[in-house]
Tab-separated table of N, CA and C and ligand atoms in Angstrom:
chain	number	residue	atom	x	y	z
A	1	MET	N	32.550	2.864	-51.871
A	1	MET	CA	33.794	2.425	-51.239
A	1	MET	C	35.005	2.789	-52.122
A	2	LYS	N	36.079	3.209	-51.467
A	2	LYS	CA	37.316	3.455	-52.217
A	2	LYS	C	38.187	2.212	-52.064
A	3	ILE	N	38.631	1.677	-53.181
A	3	ILE	CA	39.483	0.493	-53.123
A	3	ILE	C	40.834	0.837	-53.742
A	4	PHE	N	41.883	0.747	-52.934
A	4	PHE	CA	43.232	1.039	-53.414
A	4	PHE	C	43.941	-0.272	-53.753
A	5	LEU	N	44.487	-0.358	-54.956
A	5	LEU	CA	45.285	-1.533	-55.332
A	5	LEU	C	46.755	-1.164	-55.186
A	6	ILE	N	47.469	-1.961	-54.410
A	6	ILE	CA	48.897	-1.701	-54.217
A	6	ILE	C	49.701	-2.951	-54.598
A	7	GLY	N	50.997	-2.753	-54.801
A	7	GLY	CA	51.871	-3.872	-55.130
A	7	GLY	C	53.027	-3.388	-55.982
A	8	PHE	N	53.971	-4.271	-56.181
A	8	PHE	CA	55.184	-3.917	-56.927
A	8	PHE	C	54.862	-3.573	-58.377
A	9	MET	N	55.775	-2.865	-59.021
A	9	MET	CA	55.648	-2.620	-60.467
A	9	MET	C	55.430	-3.968	-61.151
A	10	GLY	N	54.552	-4.009	-62.125
A	10	GLY	CA	54.347	-5.248	-62.883
A	10	GLY	C	53.375	-6.220	-62.233
A	11	SER	N	52.773	-5.833	-61.102
A	11	SER	CA	51.869	-6.786	-60.455
A	11	SER	C	50.474	-6.780	-61.066
A	12	GLY	N	50.199	-5.833	-61.950
A	12	GLY	CA	48.911	-5.838	-62.668
A	12	GLY	C	47.867	-4.907	-62.074
A	13	LYS	N	48.306	-3.950	-61.239
A	13	LYS	CA	47.351	-3.053	-60.569
A	13	LYS	C	46.461	-2.300	-61.556
A	14	THR	N	47.078	-1.758	-62.600
A	14	THR	CA	46.298	-0.934	-63.534
A	14	THR	C	45.352	-1.795	-64.371
A	15	THR	N	45.861	-2.877	-64.919
A	15	THR	CA	45.031	-3.745	-65.770
A	15	THR	C	43.875	-4.331	-64.964
A	16	LEU	N	44.199	-4.896	-63.789
A	16	LEU	CA	43.142	-5.501	-62.966
A	16	LEU	C	42.181	-4.432	-62.452
A	17	GLY	N	42.728	-3.282	-62.086
A	17	GLY	CA	41.891	-2.198	-61.547
A	17	GLY	C	40.871	-1.718	-62.564
A	18	ARG	N	41.321	-1.568	-63.798
A	18	ARG	CA	40.413	-1.102	-64.853
A	18	ARG	C	39.298	-2.133	-65.079
A	19	LYS	N	39.680	-3.412	-65.102
A	19	LYS	CA	38.674	-4.472	-65.321
A	19	LYS	C	37.715	-4.595	-64.133
A	20	LEU	N	38.264	-4.480	-62.939
A	20	LEU	CA	37.424	-4.579	-61.737
A	20	LEU	C	36.412	-3.432	-61.710
A	21	ALA	N	36.859	-2.236	-62.053
A	21	ALA	CA	35.950	-1.078	-62.068
A	21	ALA	C	34.830	-1.300	-63.082
A	22	ALA	N	35.173	-1.861	-64.249
A	22	ALA	CA	34.152	-2.120	-65.275
A	22	ALA	C	33.132	-3.136	-64.749
A	23	ARG	N	33.620	-4.182	-64.081
A	23	ARG	CA	32.709	-5.200	-63.531
A	23	ARG	C	31.803	-4.614	-62.463
A	24	MET	N	32.374	-3.740	-61.623
A	24	MET	CA	31.607	-3.212	-60.491
A	24	MET	C	30.823	-1.955	-60.863
A	25	GLY	N	31.016	-1.501	-62.101
A	25	GLY	CA	30.282	-0.313	-62.562
A	25	GLY	C	30.678	0.950	-61.814
A	26	CYS	N	31.963	1.053	-61.477
A	26	CYS	CA	32.385	2.282	-60.810
A	26	CYS	C	33.572	2.889	-61.548
A	27	GLU	N	34.010	4.040	-61.076
A	27	GLU	CA	35.100	4.734	-61.770
A	27	GLU	C	36.446	4.100	-61.460
A	28	PHE	N	37.395	4.349	-62.343
A	28	PHE	CA	38.766	3.870	-62.147
A	28	PHE	C	39.714	5.067	-62.209
A	29	ILE	N	40.619	5.151	-61.260
A	29	ILE	CA	41.634	6.216	-61.288
A	29	ILE	C	43.016	5.581	-61.160
A	30	ASP	N	43.905	5.935	-62.086
A	30	ASP	CA	45.295	5.495	-62.020
A	30	ASP	C	46.104	6.690	-61.509
A	31	LEU	N	46.615	6.590	-60.296
A	31	LEU	CA	47.265	7.764	-59.697
A	31	LEU	C	48.539	8.191	-60.429
A	32	ASP	N	49.281	7.213	-60.993
A	32	ASP	CA	50.473	7.568	-61.783
A	32	ASP	C	50.065	8.443	-62.966
A	33	HIS	N	48.967	8.044	-63.605
A	33	HIS	CA	48.482	8.764	-64.777
A	33	HIS	C	48.001	10.162	-64.379
A	34	LYS	N	47.339	10.230	-63.238
A	34	LYS	CA	46.843	11.516	-62.730
A	34	LYS	C	48.021	12.481	-62.497
A	35	LEU	N	49.089	11.935	-61.890
A	35	LEU	CA	50.283	12.751	-61.629
A	35	LEU	C	50.880	13.247	-62.954
A	36	GLU	N	50.959	12.348	-63.934
A	36	GLU	CA	51.537	12.725	-65.235
A	36	GLU	C	50.723	13.837	-65.892
A	37	GLN	N	49.400	13.749	-65.765
A	37	GLN	CA	48.534	14.783	-66.356
A	37	GLN	C	48.761	16.115	-65.652
A	38	GLN	N	48.897	16.040	-64.329
A	38	GLN	CA	49.064	17.259	-63.536
A	38	GLN	C	50.338	18.018	-63.891
A	39	VAL	N	51.440	17.288	-64.071
A	39	VAL	CA	52.719	17.967	-64.333
A	39	VAL	C	53.037	18.052	-65.831
A	40	GLU	N	52.172	17.428	-66.636
A	40	GLU	CA	52.378	17.404	-68.092
A	40	GLU	C	53.751	16.849	-68.473
A	41	LEU	N	54.179	15.842	-67.709
A	41	LEU	CA	55.441	15.138	-67.993
A	41	LEU	C	55.193	13.665	-67.715
A	42	SER	N	55.962	12.786	-68.380
A	42	SER	CA	55.868	11.376	-68.009
A	42	SER	C	56.625	11.199	-66.688
A	43	ILE	N	56.363	10.082	-66.006
A	43	ILE	CA	57.074	9.841	-64.742
A	43	ILE	C	58.583	9.765	-64.989
A	44	ALA	N	58.972	9.113	-66.080
A	44	ALA	CA	60.413	9.017	-66.394
A	44	ALA	C	61.010	10.416	-66.574
A	45	GLU	N	60.291	11.300	-67.259
A	45	GLU	CA	60.791	12.677	-67.453
A	45	GLU	C	60.860	13.406	-66.112
A	46	TYR	N	59.802	13.236	-65.307
A	46	TYR	CA	59.759	13.929	-64.004
A	46	TYR	C	60.941	13.490	-63.130
A	47	PHE	N	61.195	12.165	-63.064
A	47	PHE	CA	62.322	11.622	-62.302
A	47	PHE	C	63.633	12.245	-62.780
A	48	SER	N	63.817	12.283	-64.102
A	48	SER	CA	65.130	12.720	-64.581
A	48	SER	C	65.320	14.225	-64.384
A	49	ILE	N	64.255	15.002	-64.368
A	49	ILE	CA	64.413	16.450	-64.160
A	49	ILE	C	64.486	16.784	-62.665
A	50	PHE	N	63.560	16.240	-61.875
A	50	PHE	CA	63.425	16.683	-60.470
A	50	PHE	C	63.946	15.678	-59.440
A	51	GLY	N	64.162	14.408	-59.851
A	51	GLY	CA	64.694	13.409	-58.921
A	51	GLY	C	63.600	12.677	-58.152
A	52	GLU	N	64.023	11.585	-57.474
A	52	GLU	CA	63.035	10.722	-56.819
A	52	GLU	C	62.377	11.378	-55.600
A	53	ASP	N	63.137	12.155	-54.812
A	53	ASP	CA	62.534	12.737	-53.602
A	53	ASP	C	61.356	13.638	-53.953
A	54	ALA	N	61.557	14.472	-54.979
A	54	ALA	CA	60.474	15.374	-55.407
A	54	ALA	C	59.283	14.553	-55.905
A	55	PHE	N	59.579	13.461	-56.605
A	55	PHE	CA	58.496	12.594	-57.093
A	55	PHE	C	57.690	12.027	-55.924
A	56	ARG	N	58.372	11.559	-54.881
A	56	ARG	CA	57.676	10.952	-53.738
A	56	ARG	C	56.773	11.979	-53.044
A	57	THR	N	57.257	13.216	-52.923
A	57	THR	CA	56.449	14.270	-52.300
A	57	THR	C	55.203	14.525	-53.139
A	58	LEU	N	55.419	14.629	-54.450
A	58	LEU	CA	54.301	14.914	-55.345
A	58	LEU	C	53.290	13.761	-55.360
A	59	GLU	N	53.766	12.518	-55.395
A	59	GLU	CA	52.799	11.401	-55.478
A	59	GLU	C	51.961	11.323	-54.203
A	60	SER	N	52.559	11.691	-53.056
A	60	SER	CA	51.798	11.697	-51.809
A	60	SER	C	50.727	12.797	-51.852
A	61	GLU	N	51.094	13.948	-52.416
A	61	GLU	CA	50.118	15.043	-52.558
A	61	GLU	C	48.977	14.642	-53.474
A	62	VAL	N	49.317	13.996	-54.576
A	62	VAL	CA	48.280	13.581	-55.527
A	62	VAL	C	47.340	12.568	-54.842
A	63	LEU	N	47.914	11.630	-54.072
A	63	LEU	CA	47.086	10.649	-53.349
A	63	LEU	C	46.080	11.356	-52.442
A	64	LYS	N	46.584	12.331	-51.674
A	64	LYS	CA	45.747	12.909	-50.622
A	64	LYS	C	44.855	14.040	-51.115
A	65	LYS	N	45.238	14.705	-52.215
A	65	LYS	CA	44.451	15.868	-52.655
A	65	LYS	C	43.452	15.560	-53.760
A	66	THR	N	43.563	14.374	-54.341
A	66	THR	CA	42.595	14.020	-55.384
A	66	THR	C	41.206	13.933	-54.762
A	67	ILE	N	40.214	14.460	-55.490
A	67	ILE	CA	38.829	14.331	-55.020
A	67	ILE	C	38.288	13.044	-55.637
A	68	TYR	N	37.973	12.072	-54.803
A	68	TYR	CA	37.541	10.766	-55.301
A	68	TYR	C	36.014	10.655	-55.308
A	69	PRO	N	35.471	9.967	-56.314
A	69	PRO	CA	34.049	9.648	-56.247
A	69	PRO	C	33.819	8.681	-55.076
A	70	ASP	N	32.555	8.496	-54.648
A	70	ASP	CA	32.282	7.615	-53.502
A	70	ASP	C	32.724	6.182	-53.782
A	71	ASN	N	32.428	5.724	-55.002
A	71	ASN	CA	32.797	4.348	-55.355
A	71	ASN	C	33.842	4.379	-56.453
A	72	VAL	N	35.017	3.903	-56.134
A	72	VAL	CA	36.117	4.040	-57.091
A	72	VAL	C	37.207	3.008	-56.820
A	73	ILE	N	37.819	2.558	-57.904
A	73	ILE	CA	38.993	1.679	-57.791
A	73	ILE	C	40.202	2.545	-58.158
A	74	ILE	N	41.215	2.517	-57.322
A	74	ILE	CA	42.386	3.380	-57.525
A	74	ILE	C	43.640	2.523	-57.629
A	75	SER	N	44.362	2.632	-58.735
A	75	SER	CA	45.646	1.928	-58.791
A	75	SER	C	46.748	2.915	-58.418
A	76	THR	N	47.734	2.420	-57.672
A	76	THR	CA	48.773	3.297	-57.119
A	76	THR	C	50.145	2.894	-57.672
A	77	GLY	N	51.090	3.802	-57.662
A	77	GLY	CA	52.461	3.486	-58.065
A	77	GLY	C	53.079	2.507	-57.056
A	78	GLY	N	53.978	1.648	-57.537
A	78	GLY	CA	54.543	0.591	-56.684
A	78	GLY	C	55.219	1.071	-55.405
A	79	GLY	N	55.776	2.280	-55.423
A	79	GLY	CA	56.487	2.760	-54.238
A	79	GLY	C	55.605	3.541	-53.278
A	80	LEU	N	54.449	3.965	-53.745
A	80	LEU	CA	53.610	4.893	-52.968
A	80	LEU	C	53.315	4.458	-51.527
A	81	PRO	N	52.990	3.174	-51.267
A	81	PRO	CA	52.658	2.796	-49.885
A	81	PRO	C	53.840	2.926	-48.919
A	82	CYS	N	55.047	3.063	-49.456
A	82	CYS	CA	56.254	2.961	-48.630
A	82	CYS	C	56.839	4.326	-48.241
A	83	TYR	N	56.137	5.389	-48.532
A	83	TYR	CA	56.652	6.723	-48.203
A	83	TYR	C	55.638	7.493	-47.364
A	84	PHE	N	56.182	8.365	-46.491
A	84	PHE	CA	55.366	9.213	-45.603
A	84	PHE	C	54.330	8.333	-44.879
A	85	ASP	N	53.141	8.893	-44.662
A	85	ASP	CA	52.100	8.087	-44.002
A	85	ASP	C	51.076	7.606	-45.019
A	86	ASN	N	51.509	7.379	-46.263
A	86	ASN	CA	50.567	7.048	-47.340
A	86	ASN	C	49.769	5.769	-47.064
A	87	MET	N	50.449	4.770	-46.484
A	87	MET	CA	49.769	3.490	-46.231
A	87	MET	C	48.677	3.687	-45.184
A	88	GLU	N	49.034	4.404	-44.127
A	88	GLU	CA	48.074	4.701	-43.062
A	88	GLU	C	46.881	5.476	-43.628
A	89	TRP	N	47.198	6.438	-44.487
A	89	TRP	CA	46.147	7.280	-45.078
A	89	TRP	C	45.195	6.430	-45.923
A	90	MET	N	45.733	5.523	-46.716
A	90	MET	CA	44.869	4.673	-47.551
A	90	MET	C	44.014	3.757	-46.682
A	91	ASN	N	44.620	3.178	-45.649
A	91	ASN	CA	43.852	2.295	-44.760
A	91	ASN	C	42.729	3.058	-44.058
A	92	ALA	N	42.981	4.333	-43.745
A	92	ALA	CA	41.962	5.131	-43.051
A	92	ALA	C	40.871	5.602	-44.004
A	93	ASN	N	41.182	5.654	-45.301
A	93	ASN	CA	40.227	6.240	-46.255
A	93	ASN	C	39.591	5.244	-47.215
A	94	GLY	N	39.924	3.980	-47.087
A	94	GLY	CA	39.335	3.001	-47.999
A	94	GLY	C	39.815	1.613	-47.665
A	95	LYS	N	39.611	0.727	-48.619
A	95	LYS	CA	40.054	-0.660	-48.455
A	95	LYS	C	41.299	-0.835	-49.332
A	96	VAL	N	42.320	-1.487	-48.787
A	96	VAL	CA	43.574	-1.613	-49.540
A	96	VAL	C	43.828	-3.085	-49.871
A	97	ILE	N	44.072	-3.358	-51.140
A	97	ILE	CA	44.363	-4.732	-51.580
A	97	ILE	C	45.791	-4.790	-52.111
A	98	TYR	N	46.588	-5.678	-51.528
A	98	TYR	CA	47.964	-5.900	-51.994
A	98	TYR	C	47.960	-7.074	-52.972
A	99	ILE	N	48.383	-6.815	-54.189
A	99	ILE	CA	48.509	-7.876	-55.195
A	99	ILE	C	49.937	-8.406	-55.112
A	100	LYS	N	50.051	-9.604	-54.555
A	100	LYS	CA	51.382	-10.137	-54.206
A	100	LYS	C	51.901	-11.124	-55.254
A	101	LEU	N	53.142	-10.918	-55.672
A	101	LEU	CA	53.800	-11.828	-56.622
A	101	LEU	C	55.252	-12.028	-56.218
A	102	SER	N	55.847	-13.139	-56.671
A	102	SER	CA	57.244	-13.415	-56.328
A	102	SER	C	58.186	-12.553	-57.179
A	103	PRO	N	59.414	-12.321	-56.700
A	103	PRO	CA	60.383	-11.538	-57.475
A	103	PRO	C	60.612	-12.116	-58.872
A	104	LYS	N	60.660	-13.450	-58.973
A	104	LYS	CA	60.937	-14.072	-60.273
A	104	LYS	C	59.807	-13.774	-61.265
A	105	THR	N	58.567	-13.934	-60.821
A	105	THR	CA	57.423	-13.654	-61.704
A	105	THR	C	57.417	-12.177	-62.098
A	106	LEU	N	57.694	-11.317	-61.125
A	106	LEU	CA	57.719	-9.873	-61.434
A	106	LEU	C	58.815	-9.572	-62.449
A	107	ALA	N	59.992	-10.177	-62.261
A	107	ALA	CA	61.114	-9.927	-63.174
A	107	ALA	C	60.745	-10.360	-64.594
A	108	ASP	N	60.100	-11.510	-64.738
A	108	ASP	CA	59.684	-11.971	-66.076
A	108	ASP	C	58.748	-10.955	-66.713
A	109	ARG	N	57.820	-10.461	-65.911
A	109	ARG	CA	56.859	-9.501	-66.457
A	109	ARG	C	57.495	-8.157	-66.769
A	110	LEU	N	58.536	-7.808	-65.996
A	110	LEU	CA	59.104	-6.460	-66.125
A	110	LEU	C	60.238	-6.361	-67.130
A	111	GLU	N	60.659	-7.514	-67.660
A	111	GLU	CA	61.781	-7.493	-68.609
A	111	GLU	C	61.434	-6.593	-69.809
A	112	THR	N	60.158	-6.589	-70.182
A	112	THR	CA	59.723	-5.637	-71.220
A	112	THR	C	58.987	-4.490	-70.544
A	113	GLY	N	58.958	-3.351	-71.212
A	113	GLY	CA	58.223	-2.192	-70.685
A	113	GLY	C	58.955	-1.476	-69.570
A	114	LYS	N	60.313	-1.551	-69.588
A	114	LYS	CA	61.077	-0.918	-68.517
A	114	LYS	C	61.342	0.567	-68.783
A	115	GLU	N	61.203	0.961	-70.060
A	115	GLU	CA	61.573	2.336	-70.441
A	115	GLU	C	60.839	3.380	-69.607
A	116	GLU	N	59.529	3.094	-69.368
A	116	GLU	CA	58.751	4.098	-68.631
A	116	GLU	C	58.898	3.964	-67.119
A	117	ARG	N	59.772	3.024	-66.671
A	117	ARG	CA	59.953	2.844	-65.227
A	117	ARG	C	61.389	3.200	-64.847
A	118	PRO	N	61.575	4.432	-64.352
A	118	PRO	CA	62.942	4.922	-64.115
A	118	PRO	C	63.773	4.056	-63.181
A	119	LEU	N	63.154	3.365	-62.224
A	119	LEU	CA	63.946	2.570	-61.280
A	119	LEU	C	64.522	1.312	-61.927
A	120	LEU	N	63.994	0.938	-63.088
A	120	LEU	CA	64.399	-0.340	-63.705
A	120	LEU	C	65.211	-0.180	-64.977
A	121	GLN	N	65.330	1.040	-65.453
A	121	GLN	CA	65.853	1.266	-66.804
A	121	GLN	C	67.166	0.555	-67.130
A	122	ASP	N	68.097	0.503	-66.167
A	122	ASP	CA	69.414	-0.058	-66.484
A	122	ASP	C	69.580	-1.500	-65.991
A	123	LYS	N	68.494	-2.186	-65.670
A	123	LYS	CA	68.639	-3.531	-65.083
A	123	LYS	C	68.084	-4.627	-65.985
A	124	HIS	N	68.855	-5.732	-66.061
A	124	HIS	CA	68.467	-6.861	-66.914
A	124	HIS	C	68.732	-8.171	-66.194
A	125	GLY	N	68.074	-9.239	-66.669
A	125	GLY	CA	68.372	-10.612	-66.232
A	125	GLY	C	68.518	-10.760	-64.733
A	126	ASP	N	69.651	-11.357	-64.296
A	126	ASP	CA	69.875	-11.631	-62.872
A	126	ASP	C	69.910	-10.357	-62.045
A	127	ASP	N	70.437	-9.268	-62.646
A	127	ASP	CA	70.486	-7.979	-61.931
A	127	ASP	C	69.088	-7.491	-61.607
A	128	LEU	N	68.190	-7.702	-62.564
A	128	LEU	CA	66.802	-7.268	-62.386
A	128	LEU	C	66.148	-8.067	-61.253
A	129	VAL	N	66.356	-9.403	-61.260
A	129	VAL	CA	65.778	-10.240	-60.202
A	129	VAL	C	66.334	-9.812	-58.840
A	130	ALA	N	67.659	-9.601	-58.762
A	130	ALA	CA	68.287	-9.222	-57.482
A	130	ALA	C	67.740	-7.878	-56.994
A	131	PHE	N	67.572	-6.937	-57.922
A	131	PHE	CA	67.039	-5.620	-57.559
A	131	PHE	C	65.617	-5.763	-56.998
A	132	ILE	N	64.793	-6.575	-57.677
A	132	ILE	CA	63.398	-6.741	-57.236
A	132	ILE	C	63.354	-7.431	-55.871
A	133	GLU	N	64.205	-8.456	-55.691
A	133	GLU	CA	64.236	-9.156	-54.397
A	133	GLU	C	64.538	-8.182	-53.270
A	134	GLN	N	65.533	-7.316	-53.503
A	134	GLN	CA	65.940	-6.382	-52.458
A	134	GLN	C	64.848	-5.344	-52.190
A	135	LYS	N	64.306	-4.758	-53.236
A	135	LYS	CA	63.263	-3.722	-53.080
A	135	LYS	C	62.015	-4.301	-52.427
A	136	LEU	N	61.663	-5.513	-52.856
A	136	LEU	CA	60.456	-6.139	-52.318
A	136	LEU	C	60.645	-6.415	-50.818
A	137	ALA	N	61.851	-6.836	-50.439
A	137	ALA	CA	62.129	-7.093	-49.021
A	137	ALA	C	61.969	-5.791	-48.224
A	138	GLU	N	62.436	-4.675	-48.792
A	138	GLU	CA	62.293	-3.376	-48.113
A	138	GLU	C	60.822	-2.960	-48.016
A	139	ARG	N	60.059	-3.314	-49.046
A	139	ARG	CA	58.693	-2.801	-49.143
A	139	ARG	C	57.633	-3.688	-48.497
A	140	GLU	N	57.967	-4.966	-48.311
A	140	GLU	CA	56.970	-5.948	-47.853
A	140	GLU	C	56.278	-5.512	-46.551
A	141	GLY	N	57.040	-4.912	-45.647
A	141	GLY	CA	56.479	-4.471	-44.360
A	141	GLY	C	55.369	-3.439	-44.542
A	142	PHE	N	55.469	-2.636	-45.596
A	142	PHE	CA	54.409	-1.653	-45.891
A	142	PHE	C	53.254	-2.345	-46.602
A	143	TYR	N	53.586	-3.083	-47.662
A	143	TYR	CA	52.533	-3.736	-48.444
A	143	TYR	C	51.650	-4.633	-47.560
A	144	SER	N	52.282	-5.322	-46.609
A	144	SER	CA	51.518	-6.302	-45.827
A	144	SER	C	50.591	-5.644	-44.797
A	145	GLN	N	50.609	-4.320	-44.726
A	145	GLN	CA	49.625	-3.637	-43.863
A	145	GLN	C	48.268	-3.497	-44.559
A	146	ALA	N	48.165	-3.994	-45.796
A	146	ALA	CA	46.900	-3.914	-46.535
A	146	ALA	C	45.813	-4.741	-45.846
A	147	ASN	N	44.553	-4.350	-46.036
A	147	ASN	CA	43.431	-5.100	-45.463
A	147	ASN	C	43.341	-6.489	-46.064
A	148	ILE	N	43.642	-6.561	-47.368
A	148	ILE	CA	43.502	-7.823	-48.083
A	148	ILE	C	44.791	-8.103	-48.842
A	149	ILE	N	45.293	-9.349	-48.748
A	149	ILE	CA	46.465	-9.725	-49.534
A	149	ILE	C	45.992	-10.769	-50.553
A	150	ALA	N	46.139	-10.456	-51.834
A	150	ALA	CA	45.649	-11.358	-52.882
A	150	ALA	C	46.840	-11.955	-53.627
A	151	ASP	N	46.792	-13.265	-53.835
A	151	ASP	CA	47.839	-13.924	-54.620
A	151	ASP	C	47.700	-13.451	-56.072
A	152	GLY	N	48.732	-12.772	-56.577
A	152	GLY	CA	48.637	-12.156	-57.901
A	152	GLY	C	48.763	-13.117	-59.071
A	153	LEU	N	49.185	-14.351	-58.777
A	153	LEU	CA	49.367	-15.317	-59.862
A	153	LEU	C	48.000	-15.753	-60.394
A	154	SER	N	47.819	-15.624	-61.670
A	154	SER	CA	46.532	-15.859	-62.361
A	154	SER	C	45.333	-15.179	-61.697
A	155	LEU	N	45.585	-14.039	-61.079
A	155	LEU	CA	44.490	-13.265	-60.479
A	155	LEU	C	43.653	-12.617	-61.582
A	156	THR	N	42.337	-12.678	-61.431
A	156	THR	CA	41.445	-12.033	-62.402
A	156	THR	C	40.589	-11.004	-61.665
A	157	ALA	N	39.964	-10.125	-62.454
A	157	ALA	CA	39.066	-9.128	-61.857
A	157	ALA	C	37.881	-9.844	-61.197
A	158	GLU	N	37.449	-10.951	-61.820
A	158	GLU	CA	36.331	-11.719	-61.265
A	158	GLU	C	36.685	-12.242	-59.866
A	159	ARG	N	37.888	-12.781	-59.757
A	159	ARG	CA	38.356	-13.312	-58.466
A	159	ARG	C	38.476	-12.181	-57.427
A	160	LEU	N	38.978	-11.044	-57.868
A	160	LEU	CA	39.090	-9.895	-56.948
A	160	LEU	C	37.717	-9.478	-56.438
A	161	GLU	N	36.743	-9.497	-57.347
A	161	GLU	CA	35.379	-9.121	-56.957
A	161	GLU	C	34.835	-10.100	-55.916
A	162	GLN	N	35.149	-11.403	-56.121
A	162	GLN	CA	34.709	-12.425	-55.143
A	162	GLN	C	35.361	-12.165	-53.787
A	163	ILE	N	36.663	-11.879	-53.815
A	163	ILE	CA	37.395	-11.649	-52.558
A	163	ILE	C	36.755	-10.469	-51.809
A	164	LEU	N	36.439	-9.413	-52.554
A	164	LEU	CA	35.832	-8.230	-51.928
A	164	LEU	C	34.450	-8.564	-51.382
A	165	GLY	N	33.712	-9.384	-52.120
A	165	GLY	CA	32.354	-9.755	-51.697
A	165	GLY	C	32.375	-10.589	-50.432
A	166	ALA	N	33.462	-11.339	-50.235
A	166	ALA	CA	33.556	-12.222	-49.068
A	166	ALA	C	34.012	-11.471	-47.817
A	167	GLU	N	34.381	-10.217	-47.984
A	167	GLU	CA	34.881	-9.412	-46.855
A	167	GLU	C	33.817	-9.121	-45.820
B	201	S3P	C1	57.516	3.073	-58.922
B	201	S3P	C2	56.454	2.489	-59.601
B	201	S3P	C3	55.826	3.099	-60.779
B	201	S3P	C4	55.964	4.631	-60.742
B	201	S3P	C5	57.405	5.013	-60.543
B	201	S3P	C6	58.022	4.425	-59.275
B	201	S3P	C7	58.123	2.346	-57.767
B	201	S3P	O1	54.452	2.732	-60.836
B	201	S3P	O2	55.167	5.171	-59.711
B	201	S3P	O3	58.105	4.581	-61.692
B	201	S3P	O4	58.842	2.980	-56.987
B	201	S3P	O5	57.848	1.135	-57.613
B	201	S3P	P1	53.926	1.262	-61.282
B	201	S3P	O6	53.962	0.387	-60.075
B	201	S3P	O7	52.518	1.540	-61.726
B	201	S3P	O8	54.817	0.789	-62.387
């Protein structure tokens, strides 16, 4: 089974995905990392050279052209479900889990580690919360098309495995 983890930046997709894959004994793929390897640039560098539109086109290509093992956990970039037909494609090709968190919790988590996230680089404090609230409102309609919506607060890989087992 292919399991796609989606959600806003800072929701824990990569950390939880890696742990879940270890528990389930399957491979883990981080699509942001795959894209960075392909272009030999960090996402921040790619954004600043080519801009966001080019990034969105490329991330959709990486999603659809990657050859996946049969059983794999895939973490996706926070914006990926919201462009082109990426959400539809993931739903048609695997199981999609949305890791949901409030803007305030996300802002607390994102206050550090913003350098590698081009959309957040110049935002702090209340500005950061307001930005996340607005983006999340725009994105929620895409994220909520996931097969499974998991409360991201104190979510563990063990709990995710239980949720999947109960499906
Ligand atoms: C983005 C999220 C990032 C990365 C890029 C854009 C977004 O991934 O793809 O900086 O638009 O939310 P993470 O969610 O893994 O930080």
